[in-house]
CSV table of C-alpha atoms and ligand atoms in Angstrom, one decimal:
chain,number,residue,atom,x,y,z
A,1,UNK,CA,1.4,-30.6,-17.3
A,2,UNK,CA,3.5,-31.1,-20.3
A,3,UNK,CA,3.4,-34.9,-21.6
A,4,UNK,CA,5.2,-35.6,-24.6
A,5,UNK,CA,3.4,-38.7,-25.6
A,6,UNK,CA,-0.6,-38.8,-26.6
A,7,UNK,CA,-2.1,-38.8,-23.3
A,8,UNK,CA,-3.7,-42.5,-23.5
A,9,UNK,CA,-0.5,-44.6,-22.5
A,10,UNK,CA,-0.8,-48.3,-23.6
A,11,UNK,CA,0.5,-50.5,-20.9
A,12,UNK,CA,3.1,-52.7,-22.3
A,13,UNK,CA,0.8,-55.9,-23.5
A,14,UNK,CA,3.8,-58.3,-23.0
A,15,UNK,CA,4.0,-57.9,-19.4
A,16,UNK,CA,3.4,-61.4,-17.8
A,17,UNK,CA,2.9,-60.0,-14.2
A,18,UNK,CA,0.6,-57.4,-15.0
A,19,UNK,CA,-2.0,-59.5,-16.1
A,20,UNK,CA,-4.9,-57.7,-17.3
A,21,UNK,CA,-7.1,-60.9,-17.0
A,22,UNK,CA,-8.4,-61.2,-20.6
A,23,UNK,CA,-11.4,-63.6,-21.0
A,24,UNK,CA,-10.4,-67.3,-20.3
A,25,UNK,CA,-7.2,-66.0,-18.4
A,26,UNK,CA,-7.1,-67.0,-14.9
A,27,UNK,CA,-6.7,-63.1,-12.7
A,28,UNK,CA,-3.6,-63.2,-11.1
A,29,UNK,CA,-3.9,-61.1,-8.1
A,30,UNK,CA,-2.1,-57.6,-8.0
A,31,UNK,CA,0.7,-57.9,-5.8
A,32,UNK,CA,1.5,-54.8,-3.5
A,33,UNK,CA,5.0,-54.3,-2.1
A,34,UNK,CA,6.2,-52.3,0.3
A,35,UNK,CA,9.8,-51.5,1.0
A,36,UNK,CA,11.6,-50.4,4.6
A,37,UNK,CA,12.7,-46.8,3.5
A,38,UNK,CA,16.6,-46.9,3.5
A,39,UNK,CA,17.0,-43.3,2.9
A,40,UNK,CA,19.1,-41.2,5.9
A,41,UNK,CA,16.7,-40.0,8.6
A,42,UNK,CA,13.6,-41.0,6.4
A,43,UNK,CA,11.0,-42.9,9.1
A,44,UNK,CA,8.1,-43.1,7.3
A,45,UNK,CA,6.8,-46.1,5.6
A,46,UNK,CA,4.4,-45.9,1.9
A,47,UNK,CA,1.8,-47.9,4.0
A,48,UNK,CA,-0.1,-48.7,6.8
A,49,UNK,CA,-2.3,-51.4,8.2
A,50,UNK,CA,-5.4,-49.9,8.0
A,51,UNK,CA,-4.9,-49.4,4.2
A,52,UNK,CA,-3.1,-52.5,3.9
A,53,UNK,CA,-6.6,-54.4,5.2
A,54,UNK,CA,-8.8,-52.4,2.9
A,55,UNK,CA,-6.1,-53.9,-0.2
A,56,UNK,CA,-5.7,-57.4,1.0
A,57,UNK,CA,-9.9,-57.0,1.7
A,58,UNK,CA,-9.7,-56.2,-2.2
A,59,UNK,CA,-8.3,-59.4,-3.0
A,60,UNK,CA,-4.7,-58.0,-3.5
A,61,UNK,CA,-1.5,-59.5,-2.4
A,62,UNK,CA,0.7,-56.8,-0.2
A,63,UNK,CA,3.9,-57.9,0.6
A,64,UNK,CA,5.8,-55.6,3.5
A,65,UNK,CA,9.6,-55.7,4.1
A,66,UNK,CA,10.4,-57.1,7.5
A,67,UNK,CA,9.9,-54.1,9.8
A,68,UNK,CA,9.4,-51.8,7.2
A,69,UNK,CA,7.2,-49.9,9.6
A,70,UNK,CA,9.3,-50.0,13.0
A,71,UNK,CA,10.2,-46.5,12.8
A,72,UNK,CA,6.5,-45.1,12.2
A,73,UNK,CA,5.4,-47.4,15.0
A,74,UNK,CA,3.6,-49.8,13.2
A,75,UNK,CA,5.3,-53.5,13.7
A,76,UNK,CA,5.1,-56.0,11.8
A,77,UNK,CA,2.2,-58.3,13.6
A,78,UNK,CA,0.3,-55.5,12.7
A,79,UNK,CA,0.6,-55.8,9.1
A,80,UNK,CA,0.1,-59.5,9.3
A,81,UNK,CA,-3.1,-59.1,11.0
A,82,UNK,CA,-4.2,-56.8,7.9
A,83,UNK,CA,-3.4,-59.4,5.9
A,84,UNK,CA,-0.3,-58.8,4.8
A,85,UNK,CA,3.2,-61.3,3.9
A,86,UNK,CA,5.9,-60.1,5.7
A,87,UNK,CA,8.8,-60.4,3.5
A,88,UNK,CA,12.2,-60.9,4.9
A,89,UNK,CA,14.3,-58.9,2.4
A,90,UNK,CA,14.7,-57.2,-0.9
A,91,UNK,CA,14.8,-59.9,-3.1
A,92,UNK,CA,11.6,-61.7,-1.5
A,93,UNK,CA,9.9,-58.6,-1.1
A,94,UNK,CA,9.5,-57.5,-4.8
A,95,UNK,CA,9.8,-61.2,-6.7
A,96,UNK,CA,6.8,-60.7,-9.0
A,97,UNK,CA,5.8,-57.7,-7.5
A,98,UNK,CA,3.4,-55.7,-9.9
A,99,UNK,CA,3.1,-52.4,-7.9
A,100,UNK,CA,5.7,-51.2,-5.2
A,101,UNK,CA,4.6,-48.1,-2.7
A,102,UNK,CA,7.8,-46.0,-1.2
A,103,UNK,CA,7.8,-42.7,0.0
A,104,UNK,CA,11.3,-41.3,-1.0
A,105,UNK,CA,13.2,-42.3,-4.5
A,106,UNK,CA,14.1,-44.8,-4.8
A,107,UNK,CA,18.3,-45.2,-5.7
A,108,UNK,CA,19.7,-47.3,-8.9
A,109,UNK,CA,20.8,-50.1,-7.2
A,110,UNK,CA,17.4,-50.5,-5.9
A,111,UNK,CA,15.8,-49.6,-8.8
A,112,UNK,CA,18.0,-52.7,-10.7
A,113,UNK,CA,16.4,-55.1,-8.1
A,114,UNK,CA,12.6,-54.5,-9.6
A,115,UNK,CA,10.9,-56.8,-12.4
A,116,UNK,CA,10.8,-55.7,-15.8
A,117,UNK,CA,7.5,-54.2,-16.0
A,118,UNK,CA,7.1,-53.3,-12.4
A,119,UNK,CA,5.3,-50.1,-11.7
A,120,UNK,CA,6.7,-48.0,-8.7
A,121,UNK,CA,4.5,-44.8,-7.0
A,122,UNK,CA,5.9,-42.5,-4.7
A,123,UNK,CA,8.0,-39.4,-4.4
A,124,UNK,CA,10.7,-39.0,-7.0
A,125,UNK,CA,12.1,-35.4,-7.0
A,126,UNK,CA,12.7,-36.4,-11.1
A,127,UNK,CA,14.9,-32.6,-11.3
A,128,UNK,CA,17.5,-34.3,-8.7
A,129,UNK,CA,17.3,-37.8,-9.5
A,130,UNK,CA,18.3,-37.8,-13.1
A,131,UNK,CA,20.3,-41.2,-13.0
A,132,UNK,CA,17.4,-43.4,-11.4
A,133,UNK,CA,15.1,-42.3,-14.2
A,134,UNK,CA,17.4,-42.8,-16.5
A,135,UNK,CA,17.8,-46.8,-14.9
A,136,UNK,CA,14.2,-46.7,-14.9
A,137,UNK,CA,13.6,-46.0,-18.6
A,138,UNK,CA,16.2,-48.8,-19.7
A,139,UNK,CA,15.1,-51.5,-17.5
A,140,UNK,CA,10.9,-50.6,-18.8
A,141,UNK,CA,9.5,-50.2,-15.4
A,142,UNK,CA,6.9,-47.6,-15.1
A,143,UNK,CA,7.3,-45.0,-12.7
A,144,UNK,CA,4.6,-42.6,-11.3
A,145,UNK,CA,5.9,-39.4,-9.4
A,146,UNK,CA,3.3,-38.0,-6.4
A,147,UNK,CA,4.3,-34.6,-6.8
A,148,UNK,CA,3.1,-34.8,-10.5
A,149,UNK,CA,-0.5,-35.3,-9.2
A,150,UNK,CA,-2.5,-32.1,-10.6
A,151,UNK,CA,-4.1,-30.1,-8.4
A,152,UNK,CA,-7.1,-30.2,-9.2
A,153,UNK,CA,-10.1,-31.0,-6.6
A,154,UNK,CA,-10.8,-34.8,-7.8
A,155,UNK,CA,-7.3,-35.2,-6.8
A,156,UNK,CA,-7.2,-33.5,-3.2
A,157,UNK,CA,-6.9,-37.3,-1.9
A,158,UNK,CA,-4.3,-38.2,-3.7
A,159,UNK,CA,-2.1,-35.4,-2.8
A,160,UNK,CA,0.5,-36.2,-1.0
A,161,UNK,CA,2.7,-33.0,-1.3
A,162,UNK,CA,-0.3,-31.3,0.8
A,163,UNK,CA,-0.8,-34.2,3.2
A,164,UNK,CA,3.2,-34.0,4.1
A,165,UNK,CA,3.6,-30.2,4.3
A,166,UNK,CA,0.6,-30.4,6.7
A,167,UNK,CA,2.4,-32.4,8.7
A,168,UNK,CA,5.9,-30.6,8.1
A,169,UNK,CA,3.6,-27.0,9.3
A,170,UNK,CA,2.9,-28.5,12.0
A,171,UNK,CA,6.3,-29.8,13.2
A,172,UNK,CA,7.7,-26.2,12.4
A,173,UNK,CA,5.4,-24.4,14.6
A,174,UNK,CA,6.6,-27.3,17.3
A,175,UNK,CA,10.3,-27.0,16.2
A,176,UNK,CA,9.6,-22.9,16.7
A,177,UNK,CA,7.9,-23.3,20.1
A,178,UNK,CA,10.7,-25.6,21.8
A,179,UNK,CA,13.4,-23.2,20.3
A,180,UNK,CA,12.0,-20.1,21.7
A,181,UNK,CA,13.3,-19.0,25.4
A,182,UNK,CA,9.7,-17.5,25.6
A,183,UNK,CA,6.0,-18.6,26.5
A,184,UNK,CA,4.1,-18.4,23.1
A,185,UNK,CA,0.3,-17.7,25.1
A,186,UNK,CA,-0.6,-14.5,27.0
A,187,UNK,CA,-0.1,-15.8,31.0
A,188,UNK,CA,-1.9,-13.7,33.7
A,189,UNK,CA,0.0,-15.1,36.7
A,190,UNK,CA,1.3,-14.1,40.4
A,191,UNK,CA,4.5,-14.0,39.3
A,192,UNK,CA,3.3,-11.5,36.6
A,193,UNK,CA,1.7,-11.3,33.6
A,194,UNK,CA,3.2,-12.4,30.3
A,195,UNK,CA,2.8,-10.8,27.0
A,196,UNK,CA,2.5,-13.7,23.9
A,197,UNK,CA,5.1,-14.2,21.8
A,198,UNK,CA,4.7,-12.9,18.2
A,199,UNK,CA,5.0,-15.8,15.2
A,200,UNK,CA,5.4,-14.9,11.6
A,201,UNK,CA,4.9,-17.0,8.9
A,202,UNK,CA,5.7,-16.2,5.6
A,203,UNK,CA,4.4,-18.4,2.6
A,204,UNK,CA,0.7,-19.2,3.7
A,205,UNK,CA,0.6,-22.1,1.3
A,206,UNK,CA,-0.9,-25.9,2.9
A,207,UNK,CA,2.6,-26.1,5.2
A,208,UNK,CA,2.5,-21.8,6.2
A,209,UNK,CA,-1.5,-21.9,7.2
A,210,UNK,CA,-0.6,-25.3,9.1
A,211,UNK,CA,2.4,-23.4,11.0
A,212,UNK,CA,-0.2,-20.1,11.6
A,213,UNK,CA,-2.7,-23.1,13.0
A,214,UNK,CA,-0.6,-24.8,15.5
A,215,UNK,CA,0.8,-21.0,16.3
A,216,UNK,CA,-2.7,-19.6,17.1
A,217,UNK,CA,-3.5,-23.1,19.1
A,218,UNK,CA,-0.5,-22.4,21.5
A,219,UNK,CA,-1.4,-18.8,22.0
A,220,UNK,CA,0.8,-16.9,20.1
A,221,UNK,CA,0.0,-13.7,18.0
A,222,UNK,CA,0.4,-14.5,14.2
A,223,UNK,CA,1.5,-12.6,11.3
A,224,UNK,CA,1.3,-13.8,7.9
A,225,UNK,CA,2.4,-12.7,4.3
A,226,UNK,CA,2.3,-14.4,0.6
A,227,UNK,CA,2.7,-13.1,-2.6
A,228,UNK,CA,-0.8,-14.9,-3.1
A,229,UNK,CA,-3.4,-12.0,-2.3
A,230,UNK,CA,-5.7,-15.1,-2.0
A,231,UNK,CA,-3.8,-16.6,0.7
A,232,UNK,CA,-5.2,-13.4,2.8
A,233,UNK,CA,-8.5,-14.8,3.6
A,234,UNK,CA,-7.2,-18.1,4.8
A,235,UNK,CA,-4.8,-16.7,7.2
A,236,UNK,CA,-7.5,-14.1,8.4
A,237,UNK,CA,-10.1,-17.3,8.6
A,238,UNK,CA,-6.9,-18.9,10.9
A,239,UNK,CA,-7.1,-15.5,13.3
A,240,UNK,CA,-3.9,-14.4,12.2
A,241,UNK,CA,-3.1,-11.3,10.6
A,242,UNK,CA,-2.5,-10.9,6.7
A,243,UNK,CA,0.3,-8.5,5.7
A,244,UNK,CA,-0.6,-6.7,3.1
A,245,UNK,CA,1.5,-5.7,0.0
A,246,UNK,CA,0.4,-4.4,-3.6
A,247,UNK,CA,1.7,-7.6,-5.4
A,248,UNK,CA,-0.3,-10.6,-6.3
A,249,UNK,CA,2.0,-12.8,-7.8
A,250,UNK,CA,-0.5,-15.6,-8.5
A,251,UNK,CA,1.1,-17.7,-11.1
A,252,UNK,CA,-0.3,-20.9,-13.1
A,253,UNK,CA,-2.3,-23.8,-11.1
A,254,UNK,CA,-2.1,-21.5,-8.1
A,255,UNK,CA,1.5,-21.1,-7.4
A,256,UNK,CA,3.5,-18.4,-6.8
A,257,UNK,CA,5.4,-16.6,-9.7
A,258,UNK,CA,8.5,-15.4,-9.4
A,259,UNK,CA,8.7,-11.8,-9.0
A,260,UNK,CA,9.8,-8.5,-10.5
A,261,UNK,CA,13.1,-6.7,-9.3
A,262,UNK,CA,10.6,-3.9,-8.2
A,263,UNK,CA,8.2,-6.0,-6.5
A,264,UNK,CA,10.9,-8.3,-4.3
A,265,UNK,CA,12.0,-4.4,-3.1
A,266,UNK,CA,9.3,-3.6,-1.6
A,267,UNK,CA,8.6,-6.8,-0.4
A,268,UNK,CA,12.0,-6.7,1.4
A,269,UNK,CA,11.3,-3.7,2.8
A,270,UNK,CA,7.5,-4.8,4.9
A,271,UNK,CA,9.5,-8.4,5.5
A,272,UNK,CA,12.5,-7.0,7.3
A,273,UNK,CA,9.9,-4.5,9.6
A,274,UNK,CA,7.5,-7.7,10.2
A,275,UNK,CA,10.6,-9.8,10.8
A,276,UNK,CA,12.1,-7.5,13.9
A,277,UNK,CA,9.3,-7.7,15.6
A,278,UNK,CA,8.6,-11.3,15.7
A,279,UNK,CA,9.6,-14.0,18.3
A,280,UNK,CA,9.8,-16.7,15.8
A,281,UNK,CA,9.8,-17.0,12.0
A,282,UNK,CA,8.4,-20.0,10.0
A,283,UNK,CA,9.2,-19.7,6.3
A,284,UNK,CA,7.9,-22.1,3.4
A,285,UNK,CA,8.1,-19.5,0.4
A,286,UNK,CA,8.7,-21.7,-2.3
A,287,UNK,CA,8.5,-21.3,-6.5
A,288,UNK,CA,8.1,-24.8,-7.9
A,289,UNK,CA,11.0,-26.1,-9.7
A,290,UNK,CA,13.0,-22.8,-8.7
A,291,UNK,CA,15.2,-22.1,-5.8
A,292,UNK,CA,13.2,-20.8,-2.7
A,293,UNK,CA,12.8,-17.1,-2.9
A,294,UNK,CA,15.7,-15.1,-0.1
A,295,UNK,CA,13.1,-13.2,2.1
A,296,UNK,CA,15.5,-12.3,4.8
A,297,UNK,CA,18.4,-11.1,4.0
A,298,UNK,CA,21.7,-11.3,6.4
A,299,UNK,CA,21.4,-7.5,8.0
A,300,UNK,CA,17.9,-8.4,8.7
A,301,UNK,CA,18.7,-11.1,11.0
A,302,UNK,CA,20.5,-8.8,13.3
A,303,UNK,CA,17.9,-6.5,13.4
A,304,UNK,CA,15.5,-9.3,15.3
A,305,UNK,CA,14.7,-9.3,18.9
A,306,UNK,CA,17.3,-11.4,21.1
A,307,UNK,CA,16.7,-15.6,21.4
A,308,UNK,CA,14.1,-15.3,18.4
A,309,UNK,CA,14.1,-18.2,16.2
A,310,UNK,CA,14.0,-19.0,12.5
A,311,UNK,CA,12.8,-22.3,11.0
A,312,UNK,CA,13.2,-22.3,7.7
A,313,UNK,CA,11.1,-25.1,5.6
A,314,UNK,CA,12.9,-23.9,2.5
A,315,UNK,CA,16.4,-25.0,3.7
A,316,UNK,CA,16.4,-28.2,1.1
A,317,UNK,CA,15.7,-26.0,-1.7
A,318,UNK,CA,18.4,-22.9,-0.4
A,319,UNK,CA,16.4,-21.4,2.2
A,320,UNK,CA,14.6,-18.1,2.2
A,321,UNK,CA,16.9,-17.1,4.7
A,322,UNK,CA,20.3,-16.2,3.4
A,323,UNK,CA,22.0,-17.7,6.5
A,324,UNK,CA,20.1,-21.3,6.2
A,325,UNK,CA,21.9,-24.0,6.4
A,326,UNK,CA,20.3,-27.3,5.1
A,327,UNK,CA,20.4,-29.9,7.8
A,328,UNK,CA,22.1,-27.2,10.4
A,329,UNK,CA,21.4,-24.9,13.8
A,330,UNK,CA,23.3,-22.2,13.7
A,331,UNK,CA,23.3,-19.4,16.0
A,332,UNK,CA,24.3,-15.7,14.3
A,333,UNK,CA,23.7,-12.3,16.4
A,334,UNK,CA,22.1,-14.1,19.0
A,335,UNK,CA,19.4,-15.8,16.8
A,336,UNK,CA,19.0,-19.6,16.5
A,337,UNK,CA,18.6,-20.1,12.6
A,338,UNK,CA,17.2,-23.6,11.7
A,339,UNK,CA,17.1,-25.3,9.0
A,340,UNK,CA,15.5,-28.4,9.3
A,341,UNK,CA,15.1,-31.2,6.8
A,342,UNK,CA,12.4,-34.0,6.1
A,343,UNK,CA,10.1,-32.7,9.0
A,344,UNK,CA,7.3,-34.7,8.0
A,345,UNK,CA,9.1,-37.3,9.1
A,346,UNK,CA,9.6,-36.5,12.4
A,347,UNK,CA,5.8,-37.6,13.0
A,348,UNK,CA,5.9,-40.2,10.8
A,349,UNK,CA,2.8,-42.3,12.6
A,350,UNK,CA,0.5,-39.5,11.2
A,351,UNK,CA,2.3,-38.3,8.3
A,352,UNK,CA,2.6,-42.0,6.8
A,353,UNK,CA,-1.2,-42.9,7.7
A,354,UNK,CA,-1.8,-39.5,5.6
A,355,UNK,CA,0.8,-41.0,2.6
A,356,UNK,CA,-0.9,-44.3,2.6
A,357,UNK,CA,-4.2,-43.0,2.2
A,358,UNK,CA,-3.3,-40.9,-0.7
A,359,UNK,CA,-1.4,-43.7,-2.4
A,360,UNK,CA,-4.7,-46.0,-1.5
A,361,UNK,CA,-6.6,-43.1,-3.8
A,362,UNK,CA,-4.0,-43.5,-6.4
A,363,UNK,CA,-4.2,-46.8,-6.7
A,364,UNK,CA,-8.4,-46.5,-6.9
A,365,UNK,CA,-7.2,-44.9,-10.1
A,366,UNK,CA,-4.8,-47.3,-11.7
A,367,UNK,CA,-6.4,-50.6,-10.4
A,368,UNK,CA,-10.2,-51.1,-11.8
A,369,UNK,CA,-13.4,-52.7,-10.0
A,370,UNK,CA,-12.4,-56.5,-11.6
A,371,UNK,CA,-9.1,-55.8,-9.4
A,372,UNK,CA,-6.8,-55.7,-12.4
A,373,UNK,CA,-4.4,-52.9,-13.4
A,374,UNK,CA,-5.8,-50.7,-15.7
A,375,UNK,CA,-4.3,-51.5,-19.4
A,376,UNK,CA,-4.4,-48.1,-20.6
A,377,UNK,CA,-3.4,-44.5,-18.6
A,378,UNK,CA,-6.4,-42.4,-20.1
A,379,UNK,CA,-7.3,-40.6,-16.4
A,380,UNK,CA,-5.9,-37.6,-17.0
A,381,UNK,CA,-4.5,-37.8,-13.1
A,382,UNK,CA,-2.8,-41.1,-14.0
A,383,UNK,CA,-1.6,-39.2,-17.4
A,384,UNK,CA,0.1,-36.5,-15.5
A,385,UNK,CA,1.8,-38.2,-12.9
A,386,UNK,CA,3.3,-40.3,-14.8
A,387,UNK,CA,7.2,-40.1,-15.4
A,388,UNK,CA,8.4,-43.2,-16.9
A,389,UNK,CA,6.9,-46.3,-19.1
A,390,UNK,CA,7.5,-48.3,-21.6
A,391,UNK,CA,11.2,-47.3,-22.0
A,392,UNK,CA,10.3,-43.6,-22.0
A,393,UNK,CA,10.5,-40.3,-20.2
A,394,UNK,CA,6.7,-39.1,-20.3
A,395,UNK,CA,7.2,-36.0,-18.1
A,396,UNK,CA,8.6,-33.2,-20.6
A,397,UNK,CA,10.4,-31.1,-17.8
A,398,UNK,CA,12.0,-33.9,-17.1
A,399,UNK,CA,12.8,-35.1,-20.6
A,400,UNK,CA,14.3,-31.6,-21.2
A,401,UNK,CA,16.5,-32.4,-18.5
A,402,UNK,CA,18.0,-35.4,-20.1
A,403,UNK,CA,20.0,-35.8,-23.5
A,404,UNK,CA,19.0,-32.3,-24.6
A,405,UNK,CA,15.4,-33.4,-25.1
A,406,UNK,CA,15.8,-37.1,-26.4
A,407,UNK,CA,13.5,-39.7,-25.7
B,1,NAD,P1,4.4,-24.0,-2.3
B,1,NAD,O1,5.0,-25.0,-1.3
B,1,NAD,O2,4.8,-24.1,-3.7
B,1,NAD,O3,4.8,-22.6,-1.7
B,1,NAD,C1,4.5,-22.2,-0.4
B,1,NAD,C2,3.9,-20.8,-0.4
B,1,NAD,O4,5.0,-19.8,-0.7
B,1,NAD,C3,2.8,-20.5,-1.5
B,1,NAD,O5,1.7,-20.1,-0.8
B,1,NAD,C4,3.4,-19.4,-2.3
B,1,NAD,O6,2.5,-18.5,-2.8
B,1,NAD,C5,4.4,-18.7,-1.3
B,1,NAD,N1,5.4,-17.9,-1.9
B,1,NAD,C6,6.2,-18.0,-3.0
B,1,NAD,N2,7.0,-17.0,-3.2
B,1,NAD,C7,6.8,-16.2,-2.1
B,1,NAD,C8,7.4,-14.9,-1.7
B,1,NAD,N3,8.3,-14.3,-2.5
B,1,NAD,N4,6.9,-14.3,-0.6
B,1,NAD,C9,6.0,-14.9,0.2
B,1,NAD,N5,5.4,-16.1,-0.2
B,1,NAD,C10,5.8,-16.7,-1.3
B,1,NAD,O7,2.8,-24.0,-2.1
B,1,NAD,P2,1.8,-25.1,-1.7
B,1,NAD,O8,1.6,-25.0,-0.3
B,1,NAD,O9,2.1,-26.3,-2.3
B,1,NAD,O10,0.4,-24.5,-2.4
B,1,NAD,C11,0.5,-23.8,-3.6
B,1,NAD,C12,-0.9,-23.5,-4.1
B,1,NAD,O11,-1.6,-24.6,-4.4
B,1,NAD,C13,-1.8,-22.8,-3.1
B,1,NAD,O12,-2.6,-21.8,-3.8
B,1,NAD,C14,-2.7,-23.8,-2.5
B,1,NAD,O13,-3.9,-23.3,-2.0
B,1,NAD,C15,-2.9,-24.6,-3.8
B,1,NAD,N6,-3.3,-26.0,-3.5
B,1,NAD,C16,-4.4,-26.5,-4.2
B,1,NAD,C17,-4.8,-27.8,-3.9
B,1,NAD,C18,-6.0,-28.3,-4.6
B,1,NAD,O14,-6.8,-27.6,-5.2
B,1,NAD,N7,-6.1,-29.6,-4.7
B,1,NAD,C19,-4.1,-28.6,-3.1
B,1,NAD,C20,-3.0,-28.1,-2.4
B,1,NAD,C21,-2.6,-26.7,-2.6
């Protein structure tokens, strides 16, 4: 991770509200604030009681926006018998708040209600959400981005982009299942016996060997491919099969490169065969910070047996389906095409307790045993998730994205 200032990042020493509690200072507490998520469709909540009680138990103040958690199913008495204020809007909710959670971005406007100083931590999707960054950096609050967080082991609980494509595998393979006019498990019956469905997922990251999980679990047969030779052994630990192709396009940190003209030939060509005979297709090929890689092309989809399915978890970055449509159902050659966004958050009880607990590990990081914030970023976790402070873009990507390069 590229960071264009020296990797210890002073906190800013006038802030009043982050009080590192110097000797003969009196500690203020941190005070922890978490918004109701006003994003479309977006039901999850930053935190949850159970983490909110281990905080509060901490001797931290956590402040929740009046039914903040309603949607994820987790009212407000709840977070009042974890300890927490119940704040009844915006305004009361981050007055002298030090640290606010969220799960999605959070927009300008909201952004202008903060403190100076304030640090926020949660998803920010800094390619799309130039302007708010941009706010962020003039007004000197700190921002931390999730998806920064390296991934590296010491991090595992921290990462959230694995905890929420877990639960988004695992509402594919659901989404897949109750689109399919078939039975996915073998049936032996009177009325005759039933051959399984077949389901293939291609992309076996954290999301693909969830889908091939939940698959096997309702009895379907399971095919899997990924550019990633080392994905292989997963998917065959899962039951499933591993299609097999002579690429491994194992780029940096684990991820996927892109690959060459030659090599996305042949993969079109073992793709298309695996996709004709399946029942339902779960894709989740992505390249970070690059469009999602096309894997089937239009004349493939009519090649696929009648009522299969495709749910495509790469719809929000262009789908690897050439017919996707973000947000849409469509129905071409007989085939139901999904492409479905924000599914973690249609099982947003699990998926937020999962978010919570990997902020609740961040925050182990940035908040040290005396219960103040730490005054300078050295961990190098804290170093490259950050994306904003002190009136500048940290993240180079990000930076290269704005003004040309300019601070
Ligand atoms: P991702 O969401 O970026 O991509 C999903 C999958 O798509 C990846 O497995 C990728 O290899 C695959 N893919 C890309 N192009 C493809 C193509 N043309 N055809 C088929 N598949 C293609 O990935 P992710 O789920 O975030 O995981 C990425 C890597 O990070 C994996 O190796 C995973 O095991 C690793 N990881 C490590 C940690 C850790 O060590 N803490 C945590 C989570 C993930």
């Amino acid at each position: 991770m590229e960071i264009v200032s020296s990797p210890a990042v002073a906190v800013n020493p006038n802030a009043d509200v982050l009080d590192p509690g110097e000797a003969g200072r009196e500690k203020n507490p941190v005070v922890i604030a978490v918004p109701r998520e006003t994003a479309t469709g977006e039901l999850r909540v930053a935190s949850v009681p159970e983490v909110v009680r281990k905080l509060t138990t901490s001797g931290h103040n956590v402040r929740v926006e009046h039914d903040a958690g309603i949607n994820s199913f987790y009212p407000d008495d709840m977070f009042i018998e974890a300890g927490a204020k119940i704040a009844s809007g915006r305004t009361d909710l981050l007055a002298g708040a030090s640290i606010l959670l969220c799960v999605q971005p959070l927009t300008v406007s909201e952004i202008e209600q903060l403190d100076r100083n304030a640090i926020v931590i949660g998803f920010m999707n800094p390619a799309n959400n130039l302007p708010a960054i941009i706010r962020m950096r003039d007004l000197g609050i700190t921002a931390f981005a999730l998806e920064l967080v390296p991934r590296i082991s010491r991090a595992q609980s921290m990462d959230a982009l694995s905890s929420q494509a877990t639960a988004g595998g695992y509402v594919a393979a659901i989404l897949g299942a109750g689109s399919c006019p078939k039975f996915l498990p073998m049936l032996t019956t009177a009325a005759g016996t039933i051959r399984p469905a077949t389901v293939l997922v291609l992309g076996a990251g954290v999301a693909g060997l969830m889908a091939i999980a939940t698959s096997k679990r309702l009895g379907a047969v399971v095919e899997a491919y990924d550019v990633r030779r080392a994905a292989g052994e997963q998917v065959r630990s899962l039951g499933a099969k591993f299609l097999e192709l002579e690429i491994n396009a194992e780029g940096q940190g684990g991820y996927a490169r892109e690959l060459t003209p030659e090599e996305k030939e042949k993969e079109q060509h073992m793709v298309s065969a695996a996709v004709a005979r399946a029942d339902i297709v779960i894709t989740t090929a992505a390249i970070p910070g690059r469009k999602a890689p096309v894997l089937i092309k239009k004349e493939t989809v009519s090649t696929m047996r009648a009522g299969a399915v495709i749910i495509d978890m790469a719809a929000e970055t262009g789908g690897n389906c050439e017919l996707t449509e973000a947000g849409k159902t469509k129905h071409e050659h007989g085939i139901t095409i999904i492409g479905p966004q924000n599914l973690p958050s249609r099982v947003p009880f699990h998926s937020s307790q999962m978010y919570a607990k990997n902020l609740q590990a961040f925050l182990a990081l940035l908040i040290d045993k005396n219960g103040s914030i730490v005054t300078e970023f050295t961990d190098e976790i804290l170093v490259a998730s950050l994306l904003v402070h002190n009136g500048v873009v940290t993240h180079k990507p990000t930076l290269d994205l704005l003004d040309g390069g300019k601070p």
